[in-house]
mmCIF file of C-alpha atoms in Angstrom:
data_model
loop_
_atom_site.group_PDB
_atom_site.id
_atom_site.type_symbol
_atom_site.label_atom_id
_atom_site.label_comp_id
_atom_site.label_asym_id
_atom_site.label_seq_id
_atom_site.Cartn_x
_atom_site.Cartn_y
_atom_site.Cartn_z
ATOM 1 C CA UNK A 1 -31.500 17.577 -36.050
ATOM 2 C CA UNK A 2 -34.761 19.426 -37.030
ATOM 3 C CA UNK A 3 -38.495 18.306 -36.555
ATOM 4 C CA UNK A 4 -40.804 17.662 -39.445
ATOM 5 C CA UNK A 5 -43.545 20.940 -39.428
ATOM 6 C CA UNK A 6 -46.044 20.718 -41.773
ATOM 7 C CA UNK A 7 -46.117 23.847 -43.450
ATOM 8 C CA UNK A 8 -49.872 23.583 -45.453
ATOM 9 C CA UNK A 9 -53.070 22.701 -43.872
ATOM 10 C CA UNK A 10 -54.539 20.276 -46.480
ATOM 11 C CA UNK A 11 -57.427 19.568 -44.496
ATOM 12 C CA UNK A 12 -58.644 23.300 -44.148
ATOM 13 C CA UNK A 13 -59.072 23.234 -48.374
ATOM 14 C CA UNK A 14 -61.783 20.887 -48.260
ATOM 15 C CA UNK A 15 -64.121 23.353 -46.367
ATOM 16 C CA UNK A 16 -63.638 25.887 -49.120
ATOM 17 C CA UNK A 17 -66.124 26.627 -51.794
ATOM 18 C CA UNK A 18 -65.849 25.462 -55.383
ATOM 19 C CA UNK A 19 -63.969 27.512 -57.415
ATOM 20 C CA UNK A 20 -61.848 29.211 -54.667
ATOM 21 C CA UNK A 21 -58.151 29.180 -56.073
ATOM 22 C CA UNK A 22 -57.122 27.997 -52.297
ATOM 23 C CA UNK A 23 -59.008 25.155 -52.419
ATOM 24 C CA UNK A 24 -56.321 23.892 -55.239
ATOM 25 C CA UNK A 25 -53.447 21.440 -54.176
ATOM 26 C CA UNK A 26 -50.552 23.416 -55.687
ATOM 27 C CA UNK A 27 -47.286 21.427 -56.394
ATOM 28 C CA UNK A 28 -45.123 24.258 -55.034
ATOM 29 C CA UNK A 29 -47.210 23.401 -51.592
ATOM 30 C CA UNK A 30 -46.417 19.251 -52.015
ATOM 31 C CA UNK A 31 -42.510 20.073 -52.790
ATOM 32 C CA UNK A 32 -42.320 22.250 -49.814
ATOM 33 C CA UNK A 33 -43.664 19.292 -47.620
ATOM 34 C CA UNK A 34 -41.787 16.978 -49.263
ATOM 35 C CA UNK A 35 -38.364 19.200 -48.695
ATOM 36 C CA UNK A 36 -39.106 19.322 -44.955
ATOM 37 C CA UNK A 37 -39.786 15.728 -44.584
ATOM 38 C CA UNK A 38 -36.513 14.913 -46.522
ATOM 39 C CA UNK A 39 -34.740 17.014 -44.380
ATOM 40 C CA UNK A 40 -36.622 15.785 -41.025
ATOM 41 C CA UNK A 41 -35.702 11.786 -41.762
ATOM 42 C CA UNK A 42 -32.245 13.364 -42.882
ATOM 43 C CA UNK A 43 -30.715 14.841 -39.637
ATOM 44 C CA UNK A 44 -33.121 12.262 -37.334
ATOM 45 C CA UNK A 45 -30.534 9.342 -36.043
ATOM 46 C CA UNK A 46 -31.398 5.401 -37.139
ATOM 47 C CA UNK A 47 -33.102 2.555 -34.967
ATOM 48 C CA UNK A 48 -30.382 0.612 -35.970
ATOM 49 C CA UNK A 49 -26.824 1.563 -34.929
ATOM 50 C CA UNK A 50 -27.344 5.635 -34.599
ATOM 51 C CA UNK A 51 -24.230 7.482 -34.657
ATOM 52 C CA UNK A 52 -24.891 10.612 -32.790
ATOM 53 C CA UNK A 53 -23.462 14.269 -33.087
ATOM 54 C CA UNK A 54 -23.210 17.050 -31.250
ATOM 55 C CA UNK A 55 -24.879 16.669 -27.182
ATOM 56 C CA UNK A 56 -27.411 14.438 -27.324
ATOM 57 C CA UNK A 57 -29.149 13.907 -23.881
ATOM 58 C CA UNK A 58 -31.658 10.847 -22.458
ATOM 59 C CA UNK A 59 -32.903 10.179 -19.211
ATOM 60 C CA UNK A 60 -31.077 9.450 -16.278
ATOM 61 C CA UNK A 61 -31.453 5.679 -14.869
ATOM 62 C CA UNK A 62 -31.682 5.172 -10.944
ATOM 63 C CA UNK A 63 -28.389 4.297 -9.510
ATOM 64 C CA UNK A 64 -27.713 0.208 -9.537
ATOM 65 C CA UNK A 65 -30.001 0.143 -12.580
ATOM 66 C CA UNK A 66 -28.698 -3.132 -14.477
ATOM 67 C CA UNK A 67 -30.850 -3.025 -17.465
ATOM 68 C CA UNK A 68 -29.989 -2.695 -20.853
ATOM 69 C CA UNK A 69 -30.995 1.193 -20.871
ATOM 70 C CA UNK A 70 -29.034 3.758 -21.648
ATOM 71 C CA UNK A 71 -26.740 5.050 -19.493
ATOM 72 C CA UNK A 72 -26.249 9.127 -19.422
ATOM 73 C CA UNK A 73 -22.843 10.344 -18.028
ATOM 74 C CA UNK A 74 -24.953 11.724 -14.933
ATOM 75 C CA UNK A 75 -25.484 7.673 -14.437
ATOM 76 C CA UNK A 76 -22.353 6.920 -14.628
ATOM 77 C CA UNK A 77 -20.932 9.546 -12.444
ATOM 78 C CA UNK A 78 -23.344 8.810 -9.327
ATOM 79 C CA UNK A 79 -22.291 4.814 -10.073
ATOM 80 C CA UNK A 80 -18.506 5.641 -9.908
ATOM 81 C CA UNK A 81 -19.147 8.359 -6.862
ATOM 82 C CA UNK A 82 -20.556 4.963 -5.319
ATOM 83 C CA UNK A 83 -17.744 3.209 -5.713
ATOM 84 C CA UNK A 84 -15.554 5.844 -3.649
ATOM 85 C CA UNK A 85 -17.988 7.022 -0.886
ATOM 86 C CA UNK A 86 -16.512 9.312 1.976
ATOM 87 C CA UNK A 87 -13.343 7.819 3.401
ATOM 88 C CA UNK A 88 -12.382 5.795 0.597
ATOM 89 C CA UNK A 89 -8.988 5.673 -0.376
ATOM 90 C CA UNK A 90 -7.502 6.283 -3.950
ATOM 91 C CA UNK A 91 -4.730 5.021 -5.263
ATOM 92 C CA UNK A 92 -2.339 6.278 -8.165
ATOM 93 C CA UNK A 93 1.067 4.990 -9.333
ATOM 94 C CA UNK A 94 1.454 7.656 -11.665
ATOM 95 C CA UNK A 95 -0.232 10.796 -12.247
ATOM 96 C CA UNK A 96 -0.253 12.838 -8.747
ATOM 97 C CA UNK A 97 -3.762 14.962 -9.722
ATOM 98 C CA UNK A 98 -6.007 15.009 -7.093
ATOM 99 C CA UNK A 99 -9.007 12.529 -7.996
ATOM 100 C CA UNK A 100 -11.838 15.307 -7.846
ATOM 101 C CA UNK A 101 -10.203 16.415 -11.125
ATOM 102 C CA UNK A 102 -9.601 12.911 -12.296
ATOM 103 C CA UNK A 103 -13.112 11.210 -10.970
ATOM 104 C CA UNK A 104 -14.657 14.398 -11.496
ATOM 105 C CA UNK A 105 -16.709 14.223 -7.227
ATOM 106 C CA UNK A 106 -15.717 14.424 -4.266
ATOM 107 C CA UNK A 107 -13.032 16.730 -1.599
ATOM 108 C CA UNK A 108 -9.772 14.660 -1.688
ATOM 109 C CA UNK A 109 -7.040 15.178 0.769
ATOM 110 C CA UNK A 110 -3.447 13.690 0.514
ATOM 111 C CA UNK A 111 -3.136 10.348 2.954
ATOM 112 C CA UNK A 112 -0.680 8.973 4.837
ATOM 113 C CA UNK A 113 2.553 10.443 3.553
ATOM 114 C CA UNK A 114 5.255 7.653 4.244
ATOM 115 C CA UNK A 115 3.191 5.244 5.659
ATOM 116 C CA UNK A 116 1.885 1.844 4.768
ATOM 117 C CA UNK A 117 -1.462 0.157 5.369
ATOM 118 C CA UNK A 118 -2.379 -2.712 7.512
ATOM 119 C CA UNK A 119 -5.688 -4.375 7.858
ATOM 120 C CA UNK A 120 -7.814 -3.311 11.006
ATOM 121 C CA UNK A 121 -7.318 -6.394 13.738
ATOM 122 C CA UNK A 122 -9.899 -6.197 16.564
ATOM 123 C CA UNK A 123 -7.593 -7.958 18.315
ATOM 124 C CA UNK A 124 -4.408 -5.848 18.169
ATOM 125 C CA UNK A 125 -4.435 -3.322 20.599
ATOM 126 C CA UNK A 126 -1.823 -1.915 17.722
ATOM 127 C CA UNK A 127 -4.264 -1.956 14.944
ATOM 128 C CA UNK A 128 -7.702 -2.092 15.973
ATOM 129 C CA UNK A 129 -8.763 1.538 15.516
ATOM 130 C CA UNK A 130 -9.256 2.741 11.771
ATOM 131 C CA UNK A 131 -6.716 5.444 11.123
ATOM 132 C CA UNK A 132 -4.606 4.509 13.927
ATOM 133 C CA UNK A 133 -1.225 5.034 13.543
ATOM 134 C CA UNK A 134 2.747 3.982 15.191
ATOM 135 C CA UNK A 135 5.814 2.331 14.075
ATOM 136 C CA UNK A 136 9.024 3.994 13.046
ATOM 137 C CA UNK A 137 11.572 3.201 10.362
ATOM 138 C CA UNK A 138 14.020 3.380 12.859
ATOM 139 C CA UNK A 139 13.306 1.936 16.180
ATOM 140 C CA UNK A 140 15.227 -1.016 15.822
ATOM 141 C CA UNK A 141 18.941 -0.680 14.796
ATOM 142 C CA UNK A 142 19.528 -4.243 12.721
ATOM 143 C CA UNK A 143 22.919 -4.430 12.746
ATOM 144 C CA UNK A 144 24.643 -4.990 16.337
ATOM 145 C CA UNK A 145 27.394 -7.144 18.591
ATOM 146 C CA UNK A 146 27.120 -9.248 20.692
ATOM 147 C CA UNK A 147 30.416 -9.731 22.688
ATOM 148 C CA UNK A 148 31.251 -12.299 25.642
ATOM 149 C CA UNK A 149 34.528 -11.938 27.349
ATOM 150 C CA UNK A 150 36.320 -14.804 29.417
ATOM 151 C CA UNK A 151 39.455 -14.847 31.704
ATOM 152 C CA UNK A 152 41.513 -17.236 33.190
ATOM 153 C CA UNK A 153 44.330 -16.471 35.899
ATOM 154 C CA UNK A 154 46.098 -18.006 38.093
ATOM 155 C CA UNK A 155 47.404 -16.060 41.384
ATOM 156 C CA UNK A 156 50.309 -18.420 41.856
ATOM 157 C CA UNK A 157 51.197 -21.996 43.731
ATOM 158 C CA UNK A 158 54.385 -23.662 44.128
ATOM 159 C CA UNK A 159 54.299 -27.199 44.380
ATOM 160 C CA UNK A 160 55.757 -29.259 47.615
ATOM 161 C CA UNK A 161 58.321 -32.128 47.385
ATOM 162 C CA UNK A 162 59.044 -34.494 50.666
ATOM 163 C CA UNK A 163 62.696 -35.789 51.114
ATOM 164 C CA UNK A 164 64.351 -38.305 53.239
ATOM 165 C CA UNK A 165 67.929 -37.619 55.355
ATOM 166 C CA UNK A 166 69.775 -41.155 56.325
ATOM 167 C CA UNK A 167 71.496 -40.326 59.746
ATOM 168 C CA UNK A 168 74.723 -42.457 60.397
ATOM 169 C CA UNK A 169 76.491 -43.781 63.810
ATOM 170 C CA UNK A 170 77.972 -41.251 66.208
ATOM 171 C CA UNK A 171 75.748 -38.549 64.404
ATOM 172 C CA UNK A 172 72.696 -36.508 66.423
ATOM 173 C CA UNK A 173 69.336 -38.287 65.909
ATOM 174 C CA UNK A 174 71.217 -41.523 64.833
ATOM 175 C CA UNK A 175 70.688 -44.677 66.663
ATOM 176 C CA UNK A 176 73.417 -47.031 67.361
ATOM 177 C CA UNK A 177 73.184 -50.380 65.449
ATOM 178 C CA UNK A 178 70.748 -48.788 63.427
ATOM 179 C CA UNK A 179 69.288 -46.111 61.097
ATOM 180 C CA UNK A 180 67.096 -42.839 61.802
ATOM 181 C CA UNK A 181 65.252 -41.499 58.888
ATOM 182 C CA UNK A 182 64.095 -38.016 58.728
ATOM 183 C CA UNK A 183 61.840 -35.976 56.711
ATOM 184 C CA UNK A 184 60.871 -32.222 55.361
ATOM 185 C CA UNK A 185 59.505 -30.783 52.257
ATOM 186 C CA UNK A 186 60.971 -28.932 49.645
ATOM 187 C CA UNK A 187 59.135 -25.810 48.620
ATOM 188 C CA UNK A 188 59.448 -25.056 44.404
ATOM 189 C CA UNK A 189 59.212 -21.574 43.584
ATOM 190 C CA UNK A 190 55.774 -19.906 43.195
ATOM 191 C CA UNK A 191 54.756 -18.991 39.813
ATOM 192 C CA UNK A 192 51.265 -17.935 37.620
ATOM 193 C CA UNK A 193 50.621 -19.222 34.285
ATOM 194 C CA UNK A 194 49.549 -15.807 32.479
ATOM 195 C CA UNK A 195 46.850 -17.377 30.854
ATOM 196 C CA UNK A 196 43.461 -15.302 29.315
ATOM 197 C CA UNK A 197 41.145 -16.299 27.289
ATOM 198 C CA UNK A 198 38.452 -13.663 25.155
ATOM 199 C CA UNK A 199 35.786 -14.243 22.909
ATOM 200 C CA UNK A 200 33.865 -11.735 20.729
ATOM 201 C CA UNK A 201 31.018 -12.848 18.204
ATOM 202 C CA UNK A 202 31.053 -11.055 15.127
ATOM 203 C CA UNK A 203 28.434 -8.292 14.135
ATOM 204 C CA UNK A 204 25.960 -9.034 11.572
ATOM 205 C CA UNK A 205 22.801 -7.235 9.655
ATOM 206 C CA UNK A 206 23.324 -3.937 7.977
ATOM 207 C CA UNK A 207 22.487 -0.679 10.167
ATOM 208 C CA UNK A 208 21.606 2.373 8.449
ATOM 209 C CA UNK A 209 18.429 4.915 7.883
ATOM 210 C CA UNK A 210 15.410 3.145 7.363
ATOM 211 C CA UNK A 211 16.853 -0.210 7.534
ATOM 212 C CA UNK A 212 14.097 -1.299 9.543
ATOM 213 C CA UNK A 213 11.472 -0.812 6.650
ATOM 214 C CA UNK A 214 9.672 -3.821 4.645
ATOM 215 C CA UNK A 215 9.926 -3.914 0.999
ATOM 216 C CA UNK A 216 7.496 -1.047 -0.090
ATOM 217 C CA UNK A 217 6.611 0.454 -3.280
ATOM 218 C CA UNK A 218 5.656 4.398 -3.658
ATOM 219 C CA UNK A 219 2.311 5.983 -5.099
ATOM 220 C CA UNK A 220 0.030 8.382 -4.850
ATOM 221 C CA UNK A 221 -2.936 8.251 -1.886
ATOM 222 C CA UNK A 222 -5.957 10.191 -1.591
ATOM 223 C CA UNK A 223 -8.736 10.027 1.167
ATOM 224 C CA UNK A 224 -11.822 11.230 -0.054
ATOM 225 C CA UNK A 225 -13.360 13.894 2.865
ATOM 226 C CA UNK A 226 -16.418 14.833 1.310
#
């Protein structure tokens, strides 16, 4: 893109005397003009619908600015840069370049390698400090038994059985004319039942590393430092 630069001073002729050859318009002097001019409107971009070449620069609008102005890629940097300010956290499910290449701004560190994110609660004493951390994949095992064991024994009874001896005439104990009843208990042998009765509840859950983990999904996480 060039500038139009007139290249004769038309206006100085007038001042010059009658008869000075100078003083002549020459048509070599109006086609130069007219080249530059062509050439000027040429390589100068359109009101309407300009399609620029090369690096063409404008001036930067404030930060926020919601006109309909132009907006130069210094604009747009500081708007995205205010979108991510310092500790801001980037996320990527894909590329694994650290965002002050990507975003071009900023010191980015790797975050929380193996970790997941929970919203600060004032009222946790577990989460109420950003950048606290805890928890462990494993600290609970899932699977497990739970067993409950029961006996019965018995250390042995007999049971006891009375019976009655008639006594007849002219025998001890007996009374004449009459009867005399006796009585003493049988004894039955002593015995235990061998009886024993378990129980055992069946395990359940799966046990294994990181079974104690919610469903998750992996990316990329960057905490912007600076």
């Amino acid at each position: 893109m060039s500038d139009y630069t007139k290249s004769t001073d038309f206006a100085s002729k007038d001042s010059l005397p009658s008869g000075d050859a100078a003083k002549i318009v020459k048509g070599t002097e109006i086609d130069t003009e007219f080249n530059n001019i062509a050439v000027a409107i040429a390589t100068k971009a359109d009101l309407a619908s300009p399609g620029f070449s090369g690096s063409p620069t404008a001036p930067t609008q404030s930060t926020g600015d919601s006109s309909t102005k132009l907006a130069t890629t210094a604009f747009v940097a500081a708007a995205l840069a205010s979108l991510y300010p310092v500790g801001s956290i980037y996320t990527n499910a894909a590329v694994s370049t650290n965002p002050a290449t990507l975003l071009g701004f900023g010191t980015w560190s790797a975050f929380a390698a193996g970790r997941v994110m929970v919203g600060l609660d004032a009222g946790n004493a577990a989460f109420d400090t950003a950048q606290e951390t805890g928890g462990s994949a494993d600290a609970i095992v899932v699977s497990h038994t739970h067993s409950a064991s029961s006996s019965v024994s018995d250390p042995g009874h007999s049971h006891s059985m009375p019976y009655e001896k008639t006594g007849f005439a002219g025998q001890a104990g007996d009374k004449i004319g009459g009867e005399n009843r006796s009585s003493s208990p049988w004894s039955s042998n002593s015995a235990d039942t061998g009886i024993s009765v378990s129980t055992t509840i069946s395990s359940t859950g799966s046990s294994a590393t990181n079974a104690n983990l919610p469903p998750y999904i992996v990316v990329y996480m960057w905490r912007r430092t600076a």
